[in-house]
Short mmCIF file of C-alpha atoms and ligand atoms in Angstrom, two decimals:
data_model
loop_
_atom_site.label_atom_id
_atom_site.label_comp_id
_atom_site.label_asym_id
_atom_site.label_seq_id
_atom_site.Cartn_x
_atom_site.Cartn_y
_atom_site.Cartn_z
CA MET B 7 3.96 -25.24 4.38
CA ALA B 8 4.30 -21.84 2.69
CA ASN B 9 2.02 -23.03 -0.10
CA ASP B 10 -0.44 -24.26 2.43
CA VAL B 11 -0.71 -20.90 4.20
CA MET B 12 -0.90 -18.96 0.94
CA GLN B 13 -3.53 -21.36 -0.31
CA LYS B 14 -5.63 -20.72 2.78
CA ILE B 15 -5.26 -16.96 2.54
CA THR B 16 -5.97 -16.91 -1.18
CA SER B 17 -9.04 -19.04 -0.78
CA LEU B 18 -10.36 -17.00 2.16
CA ALA B 19 -9.70 -13.83 0.15
CA LYS B 20 -11.75 -15.18 -2.73
CA ARG B 21 -14.52 -16.81 -0.70
CA ARG B 22 -15.17 -13.73 1.40
CA GLY B 23 -14.68 -11.10 -1.30
CA PHE B 24 -11.28 -9.58 -0.64
CA VAL B 25 -9.48 -10.52 -3.85
CA PHE B 26 -10.71 -12.20 -7.04
CA GLN B 27 -8.71 -13.51 -9.94
CA GLY B 28 -8.68 -10.92 -12.76
CA SER B 29 -10.96 -11.73 -15.72
CA GLU B 30 -11.89 -14.91 -13.89
CA ILE B 31 -14.90 -15.86 -16.04
CA TYR B 32 -12.59 -15.96 -19.06
CA GLY B 33 -10.09 -18.21 -17.33
CA GLY B 34 -8.14 -15.35 -15.78
CA LEU B 35 -5.20 -13.26 -16.92
CA ALA B 36 -1.92 -14.00 -15.16
CA ASN B 37 -0.73 -11.50 -12.57
CA THR B 38 -3.95 -9.51 -12.56
CA TRP B 39 -6.38 -9.43 -9.65
CA ASP B 40 -9.58 -7.63 -8.78
CA TYR B 41 -10.59 -6.48 -5.34
CA GLY B 42 -14.02 -7.40 -4.02
CA PRO B 43 -16.21 -5.54 -1.52
CA LEU B 44 -13.96 -6.27 1.47
CA GLY B 45 -10.67 -5.80 -0.37
CA ALA B 46 -11.87 -2.50 -1.81
CA ARG B 47 -12.81 -1.31 1.69
CA MET B 48 -9.44 -2.30 3.07
CA LEU B 49 -7.51 -0.62 0.27
CA GLN B 50 -9.52 2.53 0.86
CA ASN B 51 -8.78 2.37 4.60
CA ILE B 52 -5.06 2.10 3.90
CA ARG B 53 -5.13 4.98 1.40
CA ASN B 54 -7.07 7.15 3.85
CA LEU B 55 -4.72 6.39 6.73
CA TRP B 56 -1.68 7.09 4.58
CA TRP B 57 -3.15 10.39 3.39
CA GLU B 58 -4.05 11.34 6.94
CA GLN B 59 -0.57 10.52 8.25
CA PHE B 60 1.64 11.79 5.47
CA VAL B 61 -0.40 14.54 3.83
CA ASP B 62 -2.98 15.97 6.25
CA GLN B 63 -0.84 15.76 9.37
CA SER B 64 2.20 17.18 7.68
CA ASP B 65 2.58 20.93 7.26
CA ASN B 66 5.05 20.66 4.39
CA THR B 67 3.67 17.99 2.06
CA TYR B 68 1.76 18.81 -1.11
CA PRO B 69 -0.35 16.19 -2.84
CA VAL B 70 -0.67 15.83 -6.61
CA GLU B 71 -2.51 13.50 -8.92
CA SER B 72 -0.70 13.27 -12.19
CA GLY B 73 -1.59 11.39 -15.37
CA ILE B 74 -0.75 7.77 -16.08
CA ILE B 75 0.05 8.65 -19.69
CA LYS B 76 2.81 11.19 -20.12
CA SER B 77 5.00 12.50 -22.88
CA PRO B 78 7.51 9.78 -23.80
CA LYS B 79 10.17 12.43 -23.23
CA VAL B 80 9.54 12.05 -19.50
CA TRP B 81 10.72 8.44 -19.64
CA GLU B 82 13.71 9.31 -21.75
CA ALA B 83 14.82 11.88 -19.21
CA SER B 84 14.14 9.59 -16.26
CA GLY B 85 16.23 6.84 -17.84
CA HIS B 86 13.40 4.33 -18.07
CA THR B 87 13.32 4.03 -21.86
CA GLU B 88 16.99 3.27 -21.98
CA SER B 89 17.51 1.19 -18.87
CA PHE B 90 14.71 -1.22 -19.76
CA ALA B 91 15.63 -1.62 -23.41
CA ASP B 92 18.29 -4.29 -23.07
CA PRO B 93 17.85 -8.03 -23.41
CA LEU B 94 17.17 -9.20 -19.87
CA VAL B 95 17.02 -12.49 -18.08
CA GLU B 96 15.23 -12.82 -14.78
CA CYS B 97 15.79 -15.26 -11.96
CA LYS B 98 12.67 -17.34 -11.43
CA LYS B 99 13.46 -17.59 -7.75
CA CYS B 100 14.63 -14.22 -6.43
CA HIS B 101 13.27 -12.17 -9.37
CA HIS B 102 16.51 -10.27 -9.78
CA ARG B 103 16.95 -9.25 -13.36
CA PHE B 104 20.21 -9.17 -15.20
CA ARG B 105 21.38 -7.88 -18.51
CA ASP B 106 21.86 -11.08 -20.47
CA ASP B 107 25.37 -10.07 -21.45
CA HIS B 108 26.26 -9.59 -17.77
CA VAL B 109 25.50 -13.15 -16.73
CA LYS B 110 28.04 -15.90 -17.03
CA GLY B 111 26.53 -19.37 -17.24
CA ASP B 112 22.82 -20.13 -16.93
CA LYS B 113 22.29 -19.68 -13.19
CA CYS B 114 21.31 -16.61 -11.20
CA PRO B 115 24.47 -14.91 -9.90
CA ASP B 116 22.69 -14.02 -6.64
CA CYS B 117 20.93 -17.22 -5.63
CA SER B 118 21.80 -19.79 -8.31
CA GLY B 119 18.12 -20.01 -9.32
CA GLU B 120 16.99 -20.87 -12.80
CA LEU B 121 16.98 -18.00 -15.31
CA THR B 122 14.33 -17.17 -17.88
CA GLU B 123 15.11 -16.93 -21.59
CA ALA B 124 16.62 -13.61 -22.61
CA ARG B 125 14.12 -11.11 -23.96
CA GLN B 126 14.32 -7.70 -25.50
CA PHE B 127 12.65 -6.39 -22.50
CA ASN B 128 11.02 -3.13 -21.70
CA MET B 129 9.09 -3.23 -18.49
CA MET B 130 6.94 -0.33 -19.59
CA PHE B 131 3.58 -1.04 -21.22
CA LYS B 132 3.48 0.57 -24.60
CA THR B 133 0.43 2.00 -26.32
CA PHE B 134 -0.35 4.53 -29.02
CA VAL B 135 -2.04 7.91 -29.00
CA GLY B 136 -4.42 8.48 -31.90
CA VAL B 137 -5.34 6.11 -34.69
CA VAL B 138 -1.95 5.40 -36.23
CA GLU B 139 0.17 2.81 -34.47
CA GLU B 140 3.58 4.14 -35.25
CA LYS B 141 6.69 5.04 -33.34
CA ALA B 142 5.98 8.76 -33.31
CA ASN B 143 2.72 8.11 -31.43
CA THR B 144 4.09 5.70 -28.87
CA VAL B 145 3.37 6.42 -25.23
CA TYR B 146 3.88 4.35 -22.09
CA LEU B 147 1.81 3.65 -19.03
CA ARG B 148 3.83 5.01 -16.13
CA PRO B 149 5.99 2.37 -14.41
CA GLU B 150 6.21 4.53 -11.24
CA THR B 151 4.35 7.51 -9.87
CA ALA B 152 7.54 9.41 -9.00
CA GLN B 153 8.00 11.19 -12.34
CA GLY B 154 4.60 12.84 -11.97
CA MET B 155 6.02 14.68 -8.98
CA PHE B 156 9.26 15.72 -10.70
CA VAL B 157 7.63 17.05 -13.87
CA ASN B 158 5.31 19.14 -11.70
CA PHE B 159 8.08 20.43 -9.47
CA LYS B 160 8.04 23.90 -10.97
CA ASN B 161 4.24 24.07 -10.72
CA ILE B 162 4.45 23.25 -7.02
CA LEU B 163 7.11 25.92 -6.50
CA THR B 164 4.99 28.57 -8.21
CA THR B 165 1.65 27.68 -6.68
CA GLU B 166 2.69 26.81 -3.13
CA ARG B 167 5.99 28.69 -2.67
CA PRO B 168 7.33 25.98 -0.34
CA THR B 169 10.68 26.19 1.37
CA LEU B 170 12.98 23.19 1.82
CA PRO B 171 12.50 20.63 3.12
CA PHE B 172 9.11 19.75 1.63
CA GLY B 173 7.37 16.72 0.20
CA VAL B 174 5.22 16.09 -2.85
CA ALA B 175 2.93 13.13 -2.37
CA GLN B 176 0.89 10.99 -4.69
CA ILE B 177 -1.23 7.86 -4.60
CA GLY B 178 -1.78 6.22 -7.94
CA LYS B 179 -1.49 3.29 -10.27
CA ALA B 180 1.73 2.13 -11.86
CA PHE B 181 2.14 -0.53 -14.53
CA ARG B 182 4.96 -2.94 -15.16
CA ASN B 183 5.21 -5.73 -17.65
CA GLU B 184 6.43 -8.20 -15.06
CA ILE B 185 7.83 -11.32 -16.68
CA THR B 186 7.75 -13.64 -13.71
CA PRO B 187 4.63 -14.80 -11.94
CA GLY B 188 4.05 -13.19 -8.59
CA ASN B 189 2.89 -14.72 -5.35
CA PHE B 190 -0.79 -13.83 -5.30
CA ILE B 191 -0.99 -10.01 -5.27
CA PHE B 192 2.71 -9.54 -4.44
CA ARG B 193 3.82 -8.92 -8.01
CA THR B 194 1.19 -7.79 -10.46
CA LEU B 195 1.02 -6.00 -13.80
CA GLU B 196 -0.75 -3.02 -12.33
CA PHE B 197 -0.47 -1.88 -8.77
CA GLU B 198 -0.77 1.22 -6.69
CA GLN B 199 2.00 3.23 -5.12
CA MET B 200 1.76 5.73 -2.30
CA GLU B 201 4.83 7.84 -2.75
CA ILE B 202 6.55 10.96 -1.49
CA GLU B 203 9.37 12.85 -3.11
CA TYR B 204 10.95 14.64 -0.19
CA PHE B 205 13.06 17.57 -1.38
CA VAL B 206 15.92 18.60 0.90
CA GLN B 207 19.06 20.73 1.02
CA PRO B 208 21.77 18.52 -0.55
CA GLU B 209 23.76 18.36 2.68
CA ASN B 210 20.73 17.19 4.68
CA TRP B 211 19.80 14.06 2.76
CA GLU B 212 21.24 11.57 5.23
CA GLU B 213 19.42 13.05 8.17
CA SER B 214 16.20 12.96 6.18
CA PHE B 215 16.86 9.39 5.07
CA GLU B 216 17.16 8.30 8.71
CA GLU B 217 14.04 10.22 9.64
CA TRP B 218 12.04 8.49 6.89
CA LYS B 219 13.32 5.10 7.99
CA LYS B 220 11.73 5.76 11.34
CA LEU B 221 8.49 7.06 9.87
CA MET B 222 8.07 4.13 7.51
CA TRP B 223 8.71 1.65 10.28
CA GLN B 224 6.29 3.39 12.64
CA TRP B 225 3.63 3.45 9.96
CA LEU B 226 3.74 -0.32 9.57
CA VAL B 227 3.78 -0.90 13.29
CA GLY B 228 0.87 1.53 13.54
CA LEU B 229 -1.05 -0.62 11.06
CA GLY B 230 -0.58 -3.49 13.46
CA VAL B 231 2.13 -5.38 11.53
CA ASN B 232 4.28 -7.68 13.64
CA GLU B 233 7.72 -6.04 13.99
CA LYS B 234 9.42 -9.39 14.26
CA LYS B 235 8.51 -10.04 10.64
CA MET B 236 9.93 -6.76 9.39
CA LYS B 237 13.50 -5.82 8.59
CA TRP B 238 15.51 -3.23 6.70
CA ARG B 239 17.74 -4.41 3.90
CA ALA B 240 20.23 -2.08 2.23
CA HIS B 241 20.75 -2.50 -1.52
CA LYS B 242 24.22 -3.51 -2.54
CA LYS B 243 26.07 -1.25 -4.95
CA ASP B 244 25.36 -3.43 -7.97
CA GLU B 245 21.64 -3.66 -7.36
CA LEU B 246 21.01 0.07 -6.93
CA SER B 247 18.68 1.59 -9.53
CA HIS B 248 20.24 3.89 -12.10
CA TYR B 249 19.02 6.94 -10.19
CA SER B 250 19.92 5.95 -6.68
CA LYS B 251 23.00 6.34 -4.50
CA ARG B 252 21.47 4.62 -1.51
CA THR B 253 18.36 2.46 -1.23
CA GLU B 254 16.97 0.44 1.62
CA ASP B 255 13.90 -1.75 1.54
CA ILE B 256 11.60 -2.76 4.34
CA GLU B 257 11.17 -6.47 3.86
CA PHE B 258 8.42 -8.58 5.33
CA GLU B 259 8.62 -12.26 6.04
CA PHE B 260 5.97 -13.66 3.72
CA PRO B 261 5.10 -17.37 3.90
CA TRP B 262 7.51 -17.98 0.98
CA GLY B 263 10.35 -15.93 2.52
CA TRP B 264 11.48 -12.33 2.89
CA GLY B 265 10.28 -9.95 0.19
CA GLU B 266 10.37 -6.23 -0.48
CA LEU B 267 7.42 -4.42 0.96
CA TYR B 268 8.51 -0.77 0.68
CA GLY B 269 11.53 1.06 -0.65
CA LEU B 270 13.37 4.15 0.52
CA ALA B 271 15.67 5.65 -2.09
CA TYR B 272 18.06 8.57 -2.13
CA ARG B 273 17.70 9.88 -5.67
CA GLY B 274 20.11 12.80 -5.31
CA ASP B 275 19.35 15.48 -7.91
CA PHE B 276 19.18 12.93 -10.73
CA ASP B 277 15.59 13.57 -11.77
CA LEU B 278 15.32 17.35 -11.51
CA LYS B 279 18.66 17.81 -13.24
CA ASN B 280 17.78 15.49 -16.11
CA HIS B 281 14.34 16.98 -16.61
CA SER B 282 15.90 20.45 -16.59
CA GLU B 283 18.44 19.49 -19.22
CA LYS B 284 16.02 17.61 -21.44
CA SER B 285 13.06 20.00 -21.19
CA GLY B 286 15.02 23.25 -21.18
CA GLU B 287 12.97 24.41 -18.14
CA ASP B 288 14.93 25.59 -15.15
CA LEU B 289 13.85 23.31 -12.32
CA GLN B 290 16.17 24.80 -9.73
CA TYR B 291 15.00 26.02 -6.37
CA GLU B 292 15.94 29.46 -5.12
CA ASP B 293 16.87 29.66 -1.49
CA PRO B 294 14.83 32.58 -0.09
CA LYS B 295 17.60 33.54 2.37
CA THR B 296 20.71 33.32 0.22
CA SER B 297 19.09 33.62 -3.26
CA LYS B 298 21.32 30.74 -4.28
CA ARG B 299 19.82 28.55 -7.01
CA PHE B 300 20.34 24.80 -6.97
CA PHE B 301 18.70 21.42 -7.53
CA PRO B 302 17.32 20.08 -4.25
CA HIS B 303 18.14 16.49 -3.45
CA VAL B 304 15.45 13.87 -3.05
CA VAL B 305 14.69 11.18 -0.52
CA GLU B 306 11.87 8.96 -1.74
CA PRO B 307 9.80 6.69 0.47
CA THR B 308 7.58 4.38 -1.62
CA PHE B 309 4.76 2.38 -0.13
CA GLY B 310 3.16 -0.32 -2.31
CA LEU B 311 -0.55 -0.33 -1.54
CA ASN B 312 -1.26 -3.87 -2.71
CA ARG B 313 1.72 -5.34 -0.92
CA THR B 314 0.51 -3.56 2.21
CA LEU B 315 -2.83 -5.32 1.90
CA LEU B 316 -1.12 -8.66 1.32
CA THR B 317 1.12 -8.11 4.34
CA LEU B 318 -1.85 -7.27 6.53
CA LEU B 319 -3.77 -10.37 5.43
CA VAL B 320 -0.79 -12.67 5.89
CA ASP B 321 0.14 -11.19 9.24
CA ALA B 322 -3.42 -11.22 10.57
CA TYR B 323 -4.37 -14.73 9.52
CA SER B 324 -4.74 -17.21 12.34
CA GLU B 325 -6.76 -20.33 12.93
CA ASP B 326 -7.57 -22.78 15.66
CA LYS B 327 -9.81 -25.82 15.81
CA GLU B 328 -12.93 -23.71 15.95
CA ARG B 329 -12.41 -20.73 13.77
CA LYS B 330 -10.33 -18.76 11.32
CA VAL B 331 -9.62 -15.21 12.46
CA LEU B 332 -8.12 -12.22 10.70
CA LYS B 333 -6.60 -10.33 13.61
CA LEU B 334 -6.57 -7.06 11.73
CA SER B 335 -6.10 -3.76 13.47
CA PRO B 336 -9.53 -2.08 13.69
CA LYS B 337 -7.95 0.76 11.71
CA VAL B 338 -7.69 -1.33 8.56
CA ALA B 339 -10.44 -3.91 9.07
CA PRO B 340 -13.10 -3.69 6.32
CA TYR B 341 -15.80 -3.33 8.97
CA LYS B 342 -15.35 -1.91 12.47
CA VAL B 343 -18.52 -3.47 13.75
CA ALA B 344 -21.28 -5.88 12.76
CA VAL B 345 -24.83 -5.56 14.02
CA PHE B 346 -27.08 -8.61 14.51
CA PRO B 347 -30.70 -8.92 15.56
CA LEU B 348 -30.73 -12.01 17.78
CA VAL B 349 -33.66 -13.40 15.83
CA ALA B 350 -34.61 -12.40 12.32
CA ASN B 351 -38.31 -12.98 12.65
CA LYS B 352 -39.11 -10.61 15.53
CA ASN B 353 -40.08 -7.29 14.03
CA ASP B 354 -39.32 -5.07 17.00
CA ILE B 355 -35.86 -6.58 17.53
CA VAL B 356 -35.03 -6.23 13.84
CA ARG B 357 -36.32 -2.65 13.83
CA LYS B 358 -34.20 -1.75 16.86
CA ALA B 359 -31.12 -3.43 15.34
CA ARG B 360 -31.67 -1.58 12.05
CA GLU B 361 -31.86 1.73 13.93
CA ILE B 362 -28.57 1.01 15.70
CA HIS B 363 -26.95 -0.12 12.46
CA LYS B 364 -28.04 3.07 10.75
CA VAL B 365 -26.70 5.34 13.48
CA LEU B 366 -23.36 3.51 13.66
CA SER B 367 -23.05 3.39 9.86
CA SER B 368 -22.95 7.16 9.76
CA GLU B 369 -19.71 7.00 11.75
CA PHE B 370 -18.10 3.63 11.14
CA ALA B 371 -18.18 0.94 8.48
CA ALA B 372 -20.86 -1.33 9.96
CA ALA B 373 -21.89 -4.73 8.64
CA TRP B 374 -25.33 -6.28 9.00
CA ASP B 375 -26.06 -9.97 9.38
CA ASP B 376 -29.33 -11.69 10.26
CA ARG B 377 -28.65 -15.14 8.78
CA GLY B 378 -28.08 -18.36 10.73
CA ASN B 379 -27.38 -18.58 14.42
CA ILE B 380 -25.34 -16.06 16.41
CA GLY B 381 -22.34 -18.38 16.77
CA LYS B 382 -22.08 -18.75 13.00
CA ARG B 383 -22.41 -15.01 12.53
CA TYR B 384 -19.56 -14.40 15.00
CA PHE B 385 -17.32 -16.81 13.11
CA ALA B 386 -18.24 -15.26 9.77
CA GLN B 387 -17.19 -11.84 11.12
CA ASP B 388 -14.01 -13.23 12.73
CA GLU B 389 -12.96 -14.53 9.37
CA ILE B 390 -13.11 -11.08 7.80
CA GLY B 391 -11.52 -9.35 10.77
CA THR B 392 -14.50 -7.42 12.18
CA PRO B 393 -13.27 -6.44 15.67
CA TRP B 394 -16.66 -6.13 17.38
CA CYS B 395 -20.13 -7.59 16.98
CA ILE B 396 -23.28 -6.13 18.51
CA THR B 397 -26.28 -8.29 19.26
CA VAL B 398 -29.70 -6.80 19.80
CA ASP B 399 -31.90 -9.15 21.86
CA HIS B 400 -35.19 -9.20 23.76
CA GLN B 401 -33.54 -7.60 26.75
CA THR B 402 -32.48 -4.64 24.58
CA LEU B 403 -36.12 -3.66 24.13
CA GLU B 404 -36.42 -3.32 27.90
CA ASP B 405 -33.08 -1.92 29.10
CA ASP B 406 -31.80 -0.27 25.90
CA GLN B 407 -28.51 -2.16 26.17
CA VAL B 408 -26.78 -4.39 23.65
CA THR B 409 -24.14 -7.11 23.87
CA ILE B 410 -20.77 -6.29 22.36
CA ARG B 411 -18.53 -9.25 21.65
CA ASP B 412 -14.79 -8.83 21.09
CA ARG B 413 -13.20 -10.70 18.16
CA ASP B 414 -9.89 -11.58 19.82
CA THR B 415 -10.98 -12.38 23.37
CA ALA B 416 -14.55 -13.52 22.57
CA LYS B 417 -15.50 -11.61 25.76
CA GLN B 418 -18.91 -10.00 25.90
CA GLU B 419 -20.13 -6.87 27.64
CA ARG B 420 -23.40 -4.99 27.86
CA VAL B 421 -23.35 -1.38 26.72
CA ALA B 422 -26.15 1.20 26.67
CA VAL B 423 -27.30 2.10 23.17
CA ASP B 424 -26.81 5.83 23.72
CA LYS B 425 -23.19 5.16 24.79
CA LEU B 426 -22.30 3.07 21.74
CA SER B 427 -20.79 5.85 19.68
CA ASP B 428 -18.51 6.91 22.59
CA TRP B 429 -17.64 3.29 23.30
CA PHE B 430 -16.40 2.80 19.72
CA HIS B 431 -14.59 6.12 19.58
CA ASN B 432 -12.74 5.20 22.76
CA LYS B 433 -11.85 1.77 21.47
CA LEU B 434 -10.70 3.04 18.10
CA SER B 435 -8.60 5.78 19.69
CA LEU B 436 -6.54 3.04 21.36
CA PHE B 437 -5.41 2.07 17.89
CA SER B 438 -4.50 5.53 16.66
CA PHE B 439 -0.93 6.11 15.50
CA GLU B 440 1.34 6.90 18.37
CA ASN B 441 3.18 10.22 18.47
CA GLY B 442 1.76 11.38 15.10
CA LEU B 443 4.09 10.39 12.32
CA ASN B 444 5.01 13.77 10.92
CA LYS B 445 5.89 16.65 13.16
P1 ATP W 514 10.75 -5.72 -6.98
O1 ATP W 514 12.22 -5.83 -6.69
O2 ATP W 514 9.89 -6.52 -6.06
O3 ATP W 514 10.40 -5.90 -8.43
P2 ATP W 514 11.16 -2.93 -7.20
O4 ATP W 514 12.39 -2.75 -6.41
O5 ATP W 514 11.19 -2.93 -8.67
O6 ATP W 514 10.35 -4.22 -6.68
P3 ATP W 514 10.26 -0.32 -6.69
O7 ATP W 514 10.55 0.19 -8.03
O8 ATP W 514 11.13 0.08 -5.55
O9 ATP W 514 10.11 -1.90 -6.71
O10 ATP W 514 8.73 -0.01 -6.40
C1 ATP W 514 8.31 0.56 -5.19
C2 ATP W 514 7.24 -0.27 -4.51
O11 ATP W 514 6.17 -0.54 -5.41
C3 ATP W 514 7.71 -1.64 -4.05
O12 ATP W 514 8.32 -1.52 -2.80
C4 ATP W 514 6.42 -2.41 -3.99
O13 ATP W 514 5.73 -2.15 -2.79
C5 ATP W 514 5.63 -1.82 -5.13
N1 ATP W 514 5.73 -2.66 -6.34
C6 ATP W 514 6.72 -2.66 -7.25
N2 ATP W 514 6.49 -3.52 -8.24
C7 ATP W 514 5.30 -4.11 -7.95
C8 ATP W 514 4.48 -5.08 -8.61
N3 ATP W 514 4.82 -5.61 -9.78
N4 ATP W 514 3.33 -5.46 -8.01
C9 ATP W 514 2.94 -4.92 -6.84
N5 ATP W 514 3.67 -3.98 -6.20
C10 ATP W 514 4.82 -3.57 -6.73
#
């Protein structure tokens, strides 16, 4: 059953240009995927919405874009070099990893699944700077975006002079040498994170943690994700990362079972303190009122971009006898509207439809289709989640009205061409995030 649904989604994603197998013409490379025209649009929509919600609409969040390649000292201080350097086994079922010397027997201690062979395993991708491949030149592709925020902490303090609490936000790629195959785009070698390091007074971390739980939940609901398929799961003591005192994940019920979608971690002052010690730079914050210097504590919400896309596809997919429909929120749908000339061989209808398409395209992502009959075009748009289709017909040339057809209800209405922009703005505003996420 789960396979069946995933098969359908994967094949739709490929057929319609959401997601392609990576390096496909060479037989593919495991756990790598490319995004086609529709997938690229959707990813961009999600990035834009996230930026709008968590950066633009916040008055205390500062964005950065830091490098993928950093001094290896960063990963020593963050604990990544060390904590990934042990021989590890991984459960093929639940993907939990264990130090080989911590596991008794040959079954996963958490779910009794089969374990992989032990490997000297560093999840970080290694490469070399310069021409000589030797230890002194070794660098890593970042396994998380977070450290880019911590190593720039002092720069943010000097350039922006923020007062606590404040966030530093980043969207960017991360790379992990994942040893177990992922479900479609769930677990891949490279992926994108949308992350905030939220710096707070040490005594306020719990309050902030609760606040972020709400914001993360609201964000997903705002994207149209079905709440019944979402839940929070707190990490048990023995599964907490080396830097975290409390972590909770939002899990989504994927066709193969519950899986981590996003994480929320309390990192304490682990990162700033370590970077201060190892770099010799004072990364403390000075309270402007008391002049007390201290390391702020950090609450870190992480949103995986690719898992968001997967969640949206899985959640939106539906089919009946007649058609397959992606019931995507208009906010994230690759196209908001598609414009059709009723017939492709009538010059004045095509011209009028082109005009409308051009005007709408300046405001919304608008598709164009003049192939096959109207019914087929509707179904083709349903399958990629386009919420509304506009048909320009003979009547349009006389009354300057078009037919708008709704994806979910299949209802049609006539709307005047000069009212189209307002009509769409009104419709789209119904899907805007409620109560603005950040104060
Ligand atoms: P998992 O337990 O699934 O390996 P993790 O706990 O290692 O994930 P984090 O380090 O918390 O993941 O990463 C933060 C977020 O980045 C995850 O919630 C997820 O959305 C995303 N992510 C992590 N690893 C991958 C991956 N290999 N492919 C795609 N997205 C990923």
